[in-house]
Tab-separated table of C-alpha atoms in Angstrom:
chain	number	residue	atom	x	y	z
A	27	MET	CA	18.907	-6.765	-37.517
A	28	GLU	CA	17.252	-10.906	-38.084
A	29	THR	CA	14.737	-11.532	-40.214
A	30	MET	CA	11.369	-13.730	-40.037
A	31	ASN	CA	11.979	-15.626	-44.125
A	32	TYR	CA	9.626	-18.341	-42.066
A	33	LEU	CA	6.411	-16.299	-41.213
A	34	LYS	CA	3.865	-16.234	-44.548
A	35	THR	CA	1.797	-13.221	-43.898
A	36	SER	CA	-1.102	-11.231	-46.072
A	37	GLY	CA	-2.918	-7.429	-46.363
A	38	LEU	CA	-5.240	-9.768	-44.188
A	39	ASP	CA	-3.033	-10.317	-41.931
A	40	ILE	CA	-2.211	-7.466	-41.091
A	41	ILE	CA	-6.192	-6.278	-41.115
A	42	VAL	CA	-6.800	-8.729	-37.895
A	43	LEU	CA	-3.537	-7.064	-36.211
A	44	ILE	CA	-4.536	-4.266	-36.447
A	45	LEU	CA	-7.933	-5.198	-34.974
A	46	TYR	CA	-7.064	-6.628	-32.150
A	47	PHE	CA	-5.210	-4.148	-30.828
A	48	CYS	CA	-8.090	-1.397	-31.100
A	49	VAL	CA	-10.323	-3.875	-29.835
A	50	LEU	CA	-7.751	-4.640	-26.840
A	51	VAL	CA	-7.119	-0.779	-26.575
A	52	GLY	CA	-10.786	0.266	-26.360
A	53	ASN	CA	-11.285	-2.954	-24.337
A	54	GLY	CA	-9.375	-2.232	-21.527
A	55	ILE	CA	-9.655	1.333	-21.757
A	56	TYR	CA	-13.517	0.874	-21.454
A	57	PHE	CA	-13.503	-1.548	-18.049
A	58	SER	CA	-10.787	0.320	-15.851
A	59	TYR	CA	-13.362	3.449	-16.173
A	60	LYS	CA	-16.900	1.665	-15.680
A	61	LYS	CA	-14.868	-0.366	-13.139
A	62	ALA	CA	-13.388	1.855	-11.153
A	63	LYS	CA	-17.125	3.666	-11.542
A	64	GLU	CA	-18.919	0.925	-9.969
A	65	LEU	CA	-16.743	0.580	-7.420
A	66	LYS	CA	-16.648	4.392	-5.978
A	67	LYS	CA	-20.477	4.024	-4.824
A	68	VAL	CA	-20.301	0.929	-3.472
A	69	LYS	CA	-16.754	1.113	-1.446
A	70	GLY	CA	-15.666	4.232	-1.817
A	71	ASP	CA	-12.304	3.466	-3.275
A	72	THR	CA	-9.885	5.878	-4.409
A	73	GLU	CA	-7.972	6.055	-7.833
A	74	ALA	CA	-5.090	4.925	-6.968
A	75	GLU	CA	-6.136	2.246	-4.878
A	76	ASN	CA	-8.495	0.612	-7.987
A	77	PHE	CA	-5.011	1.047	-9.712
A	78	LEU	CA	-3.543	-0.823	-7.848
A	79	VAL	CA	-5.583	-3.832	-6.998
A	80	GLY	CA	-8.483	-3.514	-8.846
A	81	GLY	CA	-10.649	-3.109	-5.311
A	82	LYS	CA	-11.101	-6.750	-4.639
A	83	SER	CA	-13.337	-6.985	-6.283
A	84	PHE	CA	-13.028	-9.784	-9.104
A	85	GLY	CA	-13.974	-14.067	-9.408
A	86	VAL	CA	-13.372	-16.756	-9.833
A	87	PHE	CA	-13.663	-16.108	-13.769
A	88	ALA	CA	-11.503	-13.789	-14.545
A	89	THR	CA	-9.321	-15.276	-11.737
A	90	LEU	CA	-8.100	-17.998	-13.425
A	91	CYS	CA	-8.477	-15.878	-16.724
A	92	THR	CA	-5.633	-13.331	-15.399
A	93	GLN	CA	-3.835	-16.192	-13.745
A	94	GLY	CA	-3.824	-18.510	-16.666
A	95	ALA	CA	-3.436	-15.997	-19.381
A	96	SER	CA	-0.654	-13.650	-17.205
A	97	MET	CA	1.609	-16.595	-16.644
A	98	LYS	CA	2.003	-18.867	-20.184
A	99	GLY	CA	3.346	-15.001	-22.159
A	100	SER	CA	6.208	-15.740	-24.742
A	101	GLY	CA	8.598	-17.114	-22.961
A	102	ALA	CA	6.574	-20.206	-22.645
A	103	LEU	CA	5.103	-20.454	-25.907
A	104	LEU	CA	7.496	-19.740	-28.360
A	105	GLY	CA	10.681	-20.958	-26.023
A	106	TYR	CA	8.708	-24.280	-24.878
A	107	SER	CA	8.180	-24.449	-28.511
A	108	GLY	CA	11.446	-24.375	-29.453
A	109	GLY	CA	13.134	-27.102	-26.718
A	110	ALA	CA	10.409	-29.356	-27.348
A	111	TYR	CA	11.544	-29.162	-31.422
A	112	VAL	CA	14.813	-29.859	-30.395
A	113	ASN	CA	14.628	-31.889	-27.560
A	114	GLY	CA	10.897	-33.603	-27.404
A	115	ALA	CA	9.331	-34.297	-24.156
A	116	GLY	CA	12.149	-33.830	-21.963
A	117	THR	CA	10.402	-29.889	-22.400
A	118	LEU	CA	7.653	-31.338	-20.064
A	119	ILE	CA	10.197	-30.909	-17.344
A	120	PRO	CA	10.756	-27.153	-17.304
A	121	GLY	CA	7.415	-26.372	-18.611
A	122	GLN	CA	5.584	-27.205	-15.201
A	123	CYS	CA	8.145	-25.045	-13.247
A	124	TYR	CA	5.562	-22.373	-11.997
A	125	SER	CA	2.644	-24.565	-11.925
A	126	LEU	CA	4.429	-26.643	-9.753
A	127	GLY	CA	5.245	-23.316	-7.380
A	128	ALA	CA	2.142	-21.745	-8.166
A	129	TRP	CA	0.522	-24.763	-6.680
A	130	PHE	CA	2.676	-25.103	-3.765
A	131	SER	CA	1.866	-21.537	-2.606
A	132	ILE	CA	-1.725	-22.544	-3.136
A	133	ALA	CA	-1.257	-25.836	-0.627
A	134	CYS	CA	0.778	-23.843	2.089
A	135	GLY	CA	-2.331	-21.712	2.882
A	136	MET	CA	-0.636	-18.576	1.022
A	137	ALA	CA	-4.445	-17.470	-1.206
A	138	ARG	CA	-6.587	-17.925	1.122
A	139	LYS	CA	-4.386	-16.465	4.659
A	140	LEU	CA	-3.232	-13.511	2.365
A	141	ARG	CA	-6.262	-13.071	0.984
A	142	LYS	CA	-7.631	-12.889	4.916
A	143	CYS	CA	-5.159	-11.289	5.698
A	144	ALA	CA	-5.380	-8.003	3.359
A	145	ASP	CA	-8.625	-7.155	4.568
A	146	LYS	CA	-7.555	-6.522	8.378
A	147	LEU	CA	-3.877	-4.977	7.413
A	148	ASN	CA	-4.827	-3.535	3.760
A	149	ILE	CA	-1.732	-5.363	2.145
A	150	THR	CA	-1.578	-4.575	-1.342
A	151	SER	CA	2.175	-5.645	-2.209
A	152	VAL	CA	5.475	-7.440	-0.776
A	153	GLY	CA	6.426	-4.754	0.808
A	154	ASP	CA	2.642	-4.441	2.659
A	155	VAL	CA	4.162	-7.700	4.225
A	156	LEU	CA	7.633	-6.570	5.189
A	157	PHE	CA	5.952	-3.624	6.527
A	158	TYR	CA	3.723	-4.805	8.487
A	159	LYS	CA	6.121	-7.515	9.988
A	160	TYR	CA	9.104	-5.673	10.714
A	161	GLY	CA	8.039	-1.561	10.706
A	162	MET	CA	10.106	-1.213	7.329
A	163	THR	CA	9.732	-0.914	3.789
A	164	TYR	CA	10.591	-2.810	0.384
A	165	GLN	CA	13.004	-0.404	-1.640
A	166	LEU	CA	14.989	-3.141	-3.913
A	167	ALA	CA	13.860	-2.669	-6.762
A	168	LEU	CA	13.278	-5.353	-8.814
A	169	VAL	CA	14.889	-6.746	-12.493
A	170	ILE	CA	11.658	-7.509	-14.427
A	171	GLY	CA	11.884	-8.020	-17.849
A	172	ILE	CA	8.937	-5.902	-19.684
A	173	ILE	CA	9.467	-5.429	-23.491
A	174	VAL	CA	7.285	-3.082	-24.122
A	175	SER	CA	4.062	-0.921	-22.104
A	176	PHE	CA	1.046	-0.105	-23.822
A	177	SER	CA	-1.594	2.237	-23.234
A	178	TYR	CA	-4.215	0.397	-21.019
A	179	VAL	CA	-1.847	-0.268	-18.269
A	180	SER	CA	-0.318	3.169	-17.731
A	181	ILE	CA	-4.336	4.402	-17.801
A	182	GLY	CA	-6.201	1.663	-15.886
A	183	GLY	CA	-3.752	-0.398	-13.714
A	184	LEU	CA	-4.737	-3.533	-12.980
A	185	VAL	CA	-9.233	-3.111	-13.475
A	186	SER	CA	-7.499	-3.327	-17.036
A	187	VAL	CA	-4.529	-5.824	-16.893
A	188	VAL	CA	-7.604	-7.655	-15.715
A	189	TYR	CA	-10.588	-7.775	-17.991
A	190	ASN	CA	-7.986	-7.714	-20.980
A	191	ASP	CA	-6.758	-11.163	-19.764
A	192	VAL	CA	-9.663	-12.246	-19.673
A	193	PHE	CA	-10.131	-10.849	-23.852
A	194	GLN	CA	-6.941	-12.742	-24.217
A	195	TRP	CA	-7.567	-15.765	-22.077
A	196	LEU	CA	-10.785	-15.707	-24.461
A	197	ILE	CA	-8.812	-15.898	-27.701
A	198	MET	CA	-5.363	-17.675	-27.261
A	199	THR	CA	-7.229	-21.328	-25.852
A	200	PRO	CA	-9.146	-21.687	-28.497
A	201	MET	CA	-6.064	-21.066	-31.424
A	202	ILE	CA	-3.987	-23.044	-29.128
A	203	PHE	CA	-6.249	-26.074	-27.596
A	204	ILE	CA	-8.096	-26.106	-31.119
A	205	VAL	CA	-7.318	-24.135	-33.846
A	206	LEU	CA	-3.758	-25.064	-34.464
A	207	PRO	CA	-3.755	-28.979	-33.230
A	208	GLY	CA	-7.099	-28.842	-35.072
A	209	ALA	CA	-5.235	-28.329	-38.556
A	210	MET	CA	-2.221	-30.051	-37.612
A	211	ILE	CA	-3.746	-33.347	-37.505
A	212	LEU	CA	-6.276	-32.352	-40.422
A	213	MET	CA	-3.845	-31.142	-42.502
A	214	HIS	CA	-1.053	-32.577	-41.802
A	215	GLY	CA	-1.510	-36.141	-40.696
A	216	VAL	CA	0.208	-35.513	-37.415
A	217	THR	CA	-2.012	-37.984	-35.169
A	218	PRO	CA	-0.842	-39.899	-32.721
A	219	SER	CA	0.152	-42.944	-34.101
A	220	ALA	CA	2.406	-41.562	-37.261
A	221	MET	CA	3.941	-39.099	-34.547
A	222	HIS	CA	5.433	-41.902	-32.455
A	223	SER	CA	6.339	-43.557	-36.140
A	224	THR	CA	8.406	-40.618	-37.333
A	225	LEU	CA	10.017	-38.708	-34.946
A	226	ASP	CA	12.865	-40.451	-33.115
A	227	ALA	CA	12.062	-42.221	-30.024
A	228	ALA	CA	15.712	-41.720	-27.819
A	229	GLN	CA	14.919	-37.530	-28.800
A	230	PHE	CA	11.870	-37.305	-28.578
A	231	PHE	CA	9.509	-39.083	-26.281
A	232	SER	CA	12.289	-39.440	-22.978
A	233	LEU	CA	11.798	-37.596	-20.169
A	234	ARG	CA	15.174	-37.374	-18.855
A	235	PRO	CA	16.076	-34.495	-17.566
A	236	ASN	CA	19.378	-32.649	-17.649
A	237	MET	CA	21.424	-29.660	-15.857
A	238	TRP	CA	20.075	-26.944	-17.311
A	239	TRP	CA	16.310	-27.551	-17.718
A	240	LEU	CA	16.459	-28.855	-13.114
A	241	GLY	CA	18.169	-25.553	-12.839
A	242	TYR	CA	15.194	-24.057	-14.503
A	243	LEU	CA	12.900	-26.291	-13.483
A	244	LEU	CA	13.521	-25.419	-9.796
A	245	SER	CA	13.987	-21.639	-9.756
A	246	GLY	CA	10.949	-21.751	-11.935
A	247	VAL	CA	9.502	-23.501	-8.528
A	248	LEU	CA	10.576	-21.007	-5.951
A	249	ALA	CA	9.892	-18.556	-8.418
A	250	SER	CA	6.176	-18.365	-8.906
A	251	CYS	CA	5.779	-19.054	-4.438
A	252	CYS	CA	6.475	-15.642	-4.368
A	253	ASP	CA	5.502	-14.303	-7.393
A	254	VAL	CA	3.966	-10.581	-6.929
A	255	THR	CA	1.824	-11.189	-9.944
A	256	HIS	CA	0.356	-14.756	-7.793
A	257	VAL	CA	0.375	-12.239	-4.451
A	258	GLN	CA	-1.381	-9.333	-6.121
A	259	ARG	CA	-3.681	-11.627	-8.470
A	260	PHE	CA	-4.898	-13.568	-4.898
A	261	ILE	CA	-5.440	-10.194	-2.928
A	262	SER	CA	-7.359	-8.360	-5.038
A	263	ALA	CA	-10.163	-12.067	-5.268
A	264	LYS	CA	-13.207	-10.839	-3.749
A	265	ASP	CA	-12.833	-13.576	-0.838
A	266	GLU	CA	-10.895	-15.966	0.128
A	267	LYS	CA	-12.802	-19.329	-1.361
A	268	THR	CA	-12.799	-16.702	-5.102
A	269	SER	CA	-9.099	-16.848	-4.816
A	270	VAL	CA	-8.394	-20.238	-3.762
A	271	LYS	CA	-10.510	-21.766	-6.374
A	272	GLY	CA	-9.472	-19.645	-9.023
A	273	SER	CA	-6.341	-19.435	-8.937
A	274	MET	CA	-6.248	-23.513	-9.032
A	275	LEU	CA	-8.483	-23.818	-11.738
A	276	GLY	CA	-5.287	-21.177	-13.384
A	277	PHE	CA	-2.445	-23.111	-12.761
A	278	ALA	CA	-4.208	-26.254	-13.309
A	279	TYR	CA	-4.389	-24.253	-17.239
A	280	CYS	CA	-1.361	-23.381	-16.916
A	281	THR	CA	-0.300	-26.750	-16.316
A	282	LEU	CA	-2.228	-27.991	-19.480
A	283	PHE	CA	-0.673	-25.239	-21.659
A	284	ALA	CA	2.745	-26.673	-21.399
A	285	GLY	CA	1.364	-29.874	-22.383
A	286	VAL	CA	0.090	-28.277	-25.557
A	287	ILE	CA	2.745	-26.199	-26.118
A	288	THR	CA	4.801	-29.277	-26.674
A	289	PHE	CA	3.486	-31.295	-28.325
A	290	LEU	CA	3.047	-28.437	-30.553
A	291	GLY	CA	7.023	-28.389	-31.274
A	292	LEU	CA	6.708	-31.703	-31.097
A	293	GLY	CA	4.751	-31.275	-34.647
A	294	ALA	CA	7.018	-28.458	-35.823
A	295	ALA	CA	9.680	-31.071	-35.883
A	296	MET	CA	7.763	-33.890	-38.214
A	297	ILE	CA	6.825	-30.808	-40.443
A	298	VAL	CA	9.115	-27.725	-40.043
A	299	GLU	CA	13.084	-28.421	-41.730
A	300	PRO	CA	15.436	-27.263	-39.422
A	301	ALA	CA	16.694	-25.290	-43.052
A	302	VAL	CA	13.439	-22.973	-42.580
A	303	LEU	CA	14.508	-21.738	-39.318
A	304	GLY	CA	18.084	-20.845	-39.730
A	305	GLY	CA	19.158	-21.424	-36.579
A	306	ASN	CA	16.784	-19.607	-34.509
A	307	ASN	CA	14.596	-22.038	-32.648
A	308	ASP	CA	11.948	-19.331	-30.940
A	309	GLY	CA	10.682	-19.176	-34.300
A	310	VAL	CA	9.224	-22.728	-34.369
A	311	ILE	CA	5.386	-21.645	-33.736
A	312	PHE	CA	5.577	-18.985	-36.377
A	313	ALA	CA	7.268	-21.729	-39.043
A	314	LEU	CA	4.409	-24.111	-37.592
A	315	ILE	CA	1.308	-21.389	-38.431
A	316	SER	CA	2.690	-20.442	-41.653
A	317	GLU	CA	2.292	-23.913	-42.977
A	318	VAL	CA	-0.864	-24.968	-41.194
A	319	LEU	CA	-3.547	-22.059	-41.415
A	320	PRO	CA	-4.645	-20.728	-44.237
A	321	HIS	CA	-3.826	-16.685	-44.457
A	322	GLY	CA	-6.793	-14.402	-41.644
A	323	LEU	CA	-6.356	-17.119	-39.427
A	324	ILE	CA	-2.399	-16.831	-39.316
A	325	GLY	CA	-2.810	-12.939	-38.723
A	326	LEU	CA	-5.678	-14.306	-35.430
A	327	PHE	CA	-3.357	-17.063	-34.401
A	328	ILE	CA	-0.214	-13.990	-34.105
A	329	ALA	CA	-2.662	-11.868	-32.413
A	330	ALA	CA	-2.584	-15.523	-30.086
A	331	ILE	CA	0.649	-15.407	-29.790
A	332	LEU	CA	0.545	-11.795	-28.902
A	333	ALA	CA	-2.569	-11.898	-26.476
A	334	THR	CA	-0.335	-14.504	-24.481
A	335	THR	CA	3.407	-11.933	-23.914
A	336	ILE	CA	0.639	-9.416	-23.244
A	337	SER	CA	-0.678	-10.859	-20.434
A	338	THR	CA	3.094	-11.657	-19.246
A	339	LEU	CA	4.145	-8.120	-19.684
A	340	ASP	CA	0.518	-5.925	-18.184
A	341	SER	CA	0.879	-7.818	-15.196
A	342	TYR	CA	4.454	-7.920	-14.446
A	343	LEU	CA	4.329	-3.427	-15.342
A	344	GLN	CA	0.792	-2.517	-13.390
A	345	VAL	CA	2.558	-5.575	-10.471
A	346	CYS	CA	6.515	-3.473	-10.200
A	347	VAL	CA	3.928	0.353	-10.313
A	348	LEU	CA	2.566	-0.885	-7.167
A	349	CYS	CA	6.102	-2.066	-6.180
A	350	LEU	CA	7.511	1.252	-6.616
A	351	MET	CA	4.423	3.392	-5.497
A	352	VAL	CA	3.379	1.596	-2.751
A	353	ASP	CA	7.178	1.241	-0.797
A	354	VAL	CA	9.507	3.203	-1.755
A	355	VAL	CA	7.486	6.424	-3.901
A	356	GLU	CA	3.982	7.230	-1.286
A	357	PRO	CA	6.340	6.648	2.152
A	358	VAL	CA	8.802	10.108	0.847
A	359	LEU	CA	5.823	11.997	-0.645
A	360	PRO	CA	4.010	14.852	1.347
A	361	LYS	CA	1.122	13.969	3.072
A	362	GLY	CA	-0.798	17.283	1.129
A	363	THR	CA	0.303	14.464	-1.758
A	364	THR	CA	-3.826	14.366	-3.283
A	365	GLU	CA	-5.463	11.328	-4.906
A	366	LYS	CA	-4.834	12.621	-8.322
A	367	GLN	CA	-1.235	13.687	-8.254
A	368	LYS	CA	-0.580	9.838	-6.892
A	369	LEU	CA	-2.570	8.389	-9.942
A	370	THR	CA	-0.253	11.091	-12.379
A	371	TYR	CA	3.139	9.307	-10.270
A	372	CYS	CA	1.356	5.236	-11.055
A	373	ARG	CA	1.999	6.470	-15.294
A	374	VAL	CA	5.117	7.771	-14.701
A	375	LEU	CA	6.189	5.152	-13.743
A	376	THR	CA	5.002	2.268	-15.604
A	377	PHE	CA	5.772	4.167	-18.884
A	378	ALA	CA	9.581	5.125	-17.212
A	379	ILE	CA	9.730	0.844	-15.914
A	380	ALA	CA	9.005	-0.073	-19.302
A	381	VAL	CA	11.324	2.025	-20.777
A	382	ALA	CA	14.180	0.562	-18.861
A	383	ALA	CA	13.010	-2.654	-18.793
A	384	SER	CA	12.910	-2.821	-22.364
A	385	LEU	CA	16.801	-1.510	-22.273
A	386	LEU	CA	17.719	-3.874	-19.776
A	387	VAL	CA	15.991	-7.551	-21.564
A	388	LEU	CA	18.024	-6.657	-25.199
A	389	GLN	CA	21.359	-6.932	-23.778
A	390	PHE	CA	19.766	-11.341	-24.067
A	391	LYS	CA	20.105	-13.438	-26.328
A	392	GLY	CA	16.914	-16.053	-26.562
A	393	ILE	CA	13.007	-16.237	-25.037
A	394	LEU	CA	14.115	-19.234	-22.651
A	395	THR	CA	17.500	-17.000	-21.660
A	396	ILE	CA	15.790	-13.994	-20.519
A	397	VAL	CA	13.224	-16.182	-18.869
A	398	ALA	CA	15.847	-18.371	-16.381
A	399	VAL	CA	17.658	-15.089	-16.256
A	400	GLY	CA	14.606	-13.886	-14.198
A	401	TYR	CA	13.710	-16.665	-12.680
A	402	SER	CA	17.294	-17.311	-10.419
A	403	THR	CA	17.580	-13.639	-9.998
A	404	PHE	CA	14.180	-12.997	-8.439
A	405	SER	CA	14.076	-16.614	-6.665
A	406	SER	CA	17.569	-16.724	-4.786
A	407	MET	CA	16.699	-12.772	-4.000
A	408	MET	CA	12.229	-13.005	-2.896
A	409	PHE	CA	11.837	-16.596	-1.964
A	410	LEU	CA	13.492	-17.045	1.328
A	411	PRO	CA	12.845	-13.643	3.087
A	412	PHE	CA	9.153	-13.407	1.253
A	413	MET	CA	8.143	-17.265	3.385
A	414	CYS	CA	9.949	-16.519	6.286
A	415	ALA	CA	8.206	-13.476	6.426
A	416	LEU	CA	5.384	-15.151	6.424
A	417	PHE	CA	6.129	-18.359	8.302
A	418	TRP	CA	8.811	-18.216	10.351
A	419	LYS	CA	7.547	-16.456	13.905
A	420	ARG	CA	12.182	-15.260	14.427
A	421	CYS	CA	13.040	-14.384	11.007
A	422	THR	CA	13.295	-10.503	11.293
A	423	GLY	CA	13.968	-7.003	9.092
A	424	GLN	CA	17.807	-7.123	9.044
A	425	GLY	CA	17.333	-11.021	8.195
A	426	CYS	CA	15.473	-10.260	5.331
A	427	ILE	CA	17.990	-7.409	3.699
A	428	ALA	CA	20.546	-9.990	4.672
A	429	GLY	CA	18.880	-12.528	2.657
A	430	MET	CA	17.284	-10.901	-0.438
A	431	ILE	CA	21.176	-8.831	-0.899
A	432	SER	CA	23.401	-11.884	-0.412
A	433	GLY	CA	20.458	-13.863	-2.393
A	434	CYS	CA	20.653	-11.471	-5.856
A	435	ALA	CA	24.103	-11.197	-5.435
A	436	VAL	CA	25.717	-14.410	-5.233
A	437	CYS	CA	23.213	-15.342	-7.913
A	438	SER	CA	24.107	-12.518	-9.840
A	439	VAL	CA	27.486	-13.391	-10.156
A	440	ALA	CA	27.266	-16.966	-10.564
A	441	VAL	CA	25.320	-16.540	-13.651
A	442	TRP	CA	28.022	-14.096	-14.584
A	443	MET	CA	30.429	-16.499	-14.074
A	444	LYS	CA	28.898	-19.625	-15.912
A	445	LEU	CA	28.415	-21.675	-12.869
A	446	PRO	CA	25.377	-25.212	-12.708
A	447	LEU	CA	22.718	-24.437	-11.289
A	448	PRO	CA	23.274	-20.368	-10.075
A	449	ILE	CA	19.737	-20.289	-8.677
A	450	VAL	CA	21.511	-23.203	-5.830
A	451	TRP	CA	24.235	-20.600	-4.960
A	452	GLY	CA	21.768	-17.844	-4.692
A	453	VAL	CA	19.709	-20.236	-2.007
A	454	ILE	CA	22.278	-21.258	-0.187
A	455	ALA	CA	24.298	-17.469	0.221
A	456	SER	CA	20.177	-15.954	0.887
A	457	PHE	CA	19.584	-18.833	3.165
A	458	VAL	CA	23.206	-18.544	5.552
A	459	CYS	CA	22.330	-14.828	5.490
A	460	LEU	CA	19.083	-14.529	6.343
A	461	VAL	CA	19.224	-17.279	9.058
A	462	GLY	CA	22.366	-15.916	10.462
A	463	VAL	CA	21.656	-12.512	11.254
A	464	SER	CA	17.706	-13.129	12.176
A	465	LEU	CA	19.388	-15.593	14.969
A	466	THR	CA	21.859	-12.424	15.812
A	467	SER	CA	19.449	-10.302	15.808
A	468	ALA	CA	16.233	-11.014	16.639
A	469	LYS	CA	15.632	-10.379	20.421
A	470	GLU	CA	12.366	-12.517	20.581
A	471	ALA	CA	9.249	-13.931	18.978
A	472	ARG	CA	7.035	-11.845	16.433
A	473	SER	CA	3.740	-12.574	16.265
A	474	LEU	CA	2.678	-14.005	12.609
A	475	LEU	CA	0.539	-12.180	10.304
A	476	PRO	CA	-3.213	-12.145	10.579
A	477	GLY	CA	-4.360	-15.272	8.714
A	478	PHE	CA	-1.220	-16.740	9.336
A	479	ASP	CA	-1.657	-16.679	12.930
A	480	GLU	CA	-3.857	-19.980	11.939
A	481	HIS	CA	-2.931	-22.835	12.960
A	482	GLY	CA	-4.861	-26.521	12.109
A	483	LEU	CA	-7.901	-25.145	10.839
A	484	GLU	CA	-9.937	-27.674	8.731
A	485	ILE	CA	-9.886	-25.351	5.391
A	486	ASP	CA	-6.881	-25.784	4.948
A	487	ASN	CA	-6.094	-29.350	5.685
A	488	SER	CA	-8.600	-29.585	3.206
A	489	VAL	CA	-7.117	-26.825	0.736
A	490	LEU	CA	-3.758	-29.157	1.025
A	491	LYS	CA	-5.457	-32.268	0.241
A	492	ALA	CA	-7.434	-30.884	-3.053
A	493	CYS	CA	-3.798	-29.258	-4.040
A	494	VAL	CA	-2.305	-33.001	-4.395
A	495	PHE	CA	-5.324	-34.067	-6.257
A	496	GLY	CA	-5.039	-30.476	-8.765
A	497	THR	CA	-0.736	-30.655	-9.007
A	498	ILE	CA	-1.617	-34.368	-10.482
A	499	GLY	CA	-4.492	-34.670	-12.421
A	500	SER	CA	-2.841	-30.979	-14.487
A	501	LEU	CA	0.661	-32.563	-14.770
A	502	LEU	CA	-1.179	-36.168	-16.022
A	503	ILE	CA	-3.251	-34.900	-18.544
A	504	SER	CA	-0.871	-32.420	-19.381
A	505	ILE	CA	2.180	-35.715	-19.593
A	506	GLY	CA	-0.556	-37.886	-20.931
A	507	ILE	CA	-1.145	-34.590	-24.274
A	508	GLY	CA	2.713	-33.864	-24.373
A	509	MET	CA	3.550	-36.963	-24.993
A	510	TRP	CA	0.423	-37.146	-28.092
A	511	ILE	CA	-1.473	-39.580	-26.494
A	512	ASN	CA	-1.934	-40.934	-23.924
A	513	TRP	CA	-5.246	-41.750	-22.524
A	514	ILE	CA	-4.370	-43.013	-19.896
A	515	CYS	CA	-2.844	-40.373	-18.337
A	516	ILE	CA	-5.179	-37.985	-19.743
A	517	ILE	CA	-9.024	-39.949	-17.489
A	518	THR	CA	-6.372	-40.208	-15.014
A	519	GLY	CA	-5.984	-36.678	-14.833
A	520	ILE	CA	-9.928	-36.149	-16.076
A	521	VAL	CA	-10.459	-37.810	-12.267
A	522	GLY	CA	-7.786	-35.483	-9.969
A	523	MET	CA	-8.696	-32.929	-11.346
A	524	TYR	CA	-12.781	-32.979	-10.560
A	525	LEU	CA	-11.975	-34.440	-6.927
A	526	CYS	CA	-9.934	-31.597	-6.479
A	527	VAL	CA	-12.362	-28.437	-7.435
A	528	THR	CA	-15.361	-31.367	-5.574
A	529	MET	CA	-12.612	-30.911	-2.178
A	530	ILE	CA	-12.942	-27.094	-2.399
A	531	ASP	CA	-16.233	-27.066	-2.439
A	532	LYS	CA	-17.493	-28.715	-0.024
A	533	ALA	CA	-14.135	-28.070	2.812
A	534	PHE	CA	-15.184	-23.850	1.163
A	535	GLY	CA	-19.383	-24.602	2.586
A	536	LYS	CA	-18.444	-25.615	5.821
A	537	TYR	CA	-15.588	-22.870	6.836
A	538	MET	CA	-18.497	-20.119	5.533
A	539	LEU	CA	-20.998	-21.480	7.525
A	540	ARG	CA	-18.998	-21.881	10.955
A	541	ALA	CA	-17.298	-18.172	9.472
């Protein structure tokens, strides 16, 4: 097993880590039981419903934190910092892949309409969309890379996931955005002028993409448009405005995160010698904190790194349990199955999926490789079927199944054959099969789901315009930070984000008055 000789820890760091995990588990368990009691009194929700969707009661701040924390895990923090250490600011291109797709999902109305649809049809998962549209269940296993599971996930469900995302967001944000950059600047002189004069401009400050980065960007954009964690967060927000605004702010946070991580990788290129890493670029962030932070803060920063990892893992683990429980297990359970028995099934699935995914992920080497394969396979399988189920009247259940199977199979073969841009091969195959089968099997156009059958509403036009300002604004800020530093980009981006937020508040003010 490879050892991380570049990570210098002490007994104080270990104590900090142990305390962190104790607080994390206790926080998740406490809020899961507290929220469950509140929801049962107010709404009368069952234990299984609270486990899966948290009572659909989360506010803007909770939605912001859980969207932001769950999207940016170790793949982003470790992978992108390592990419910037070698390739420079070009890492900003793939680093925005998930954020851009997430912004698009709000711009096309998915956040607001899914929340509205969930009130009328009690939708809790991607499978429910297919069930209510076509009368079929979603019985294709989604392979999601989860390394480990934690006790509070199996105990508390979505409530514990969201409230621990809030806790971890509060740990992660100041450490990554303030403490480490501040230490680099004050203790090692990583100023804008020093960075630009020390590092080679052609290697570290060029945004020219390569084929691998473009493939990663494309697969991430498509995957995030149909990401089951986004769908679940859209649904679990307390109302339509919260779903849109909270998700917008969460995705803006993720966009900025990519810029900060790129800067950290560039700073590491100034501070950390390649010989220290021994060829393992995924360890750049660990080597960096060992160089610039004192003991105690090293332990706290490792806790922040684990926070990003845990946030992503618990979210995907919980949502995978939701898909299997709602769409595969519940339809075959006996009619007399009690809520307590259903909750037991949820916890058993949590453990089983975590173990199976851990064994699967060990077959790959390198964080970005794992994430890239996951993005490509998932988006090839789910992007077109899910989007067509929401927005295309002539799409059929048979077409969706054909699109899923062909997209997944062709992309997997392309990955195995090491073809360039496997996502493109998978999406093309999915498109051909989905459209072909749908057109030949459709007897008549089906009605769209509630919310998605609305057209020309002022609120949707306002959300689209706000998303344009928000996307451009957050990207400009991220690029300004990642290029360290471009004040024109940063100031212009801040103006864009301000316009985005004010437009959303104004638009929903009018929308709610008319409703």
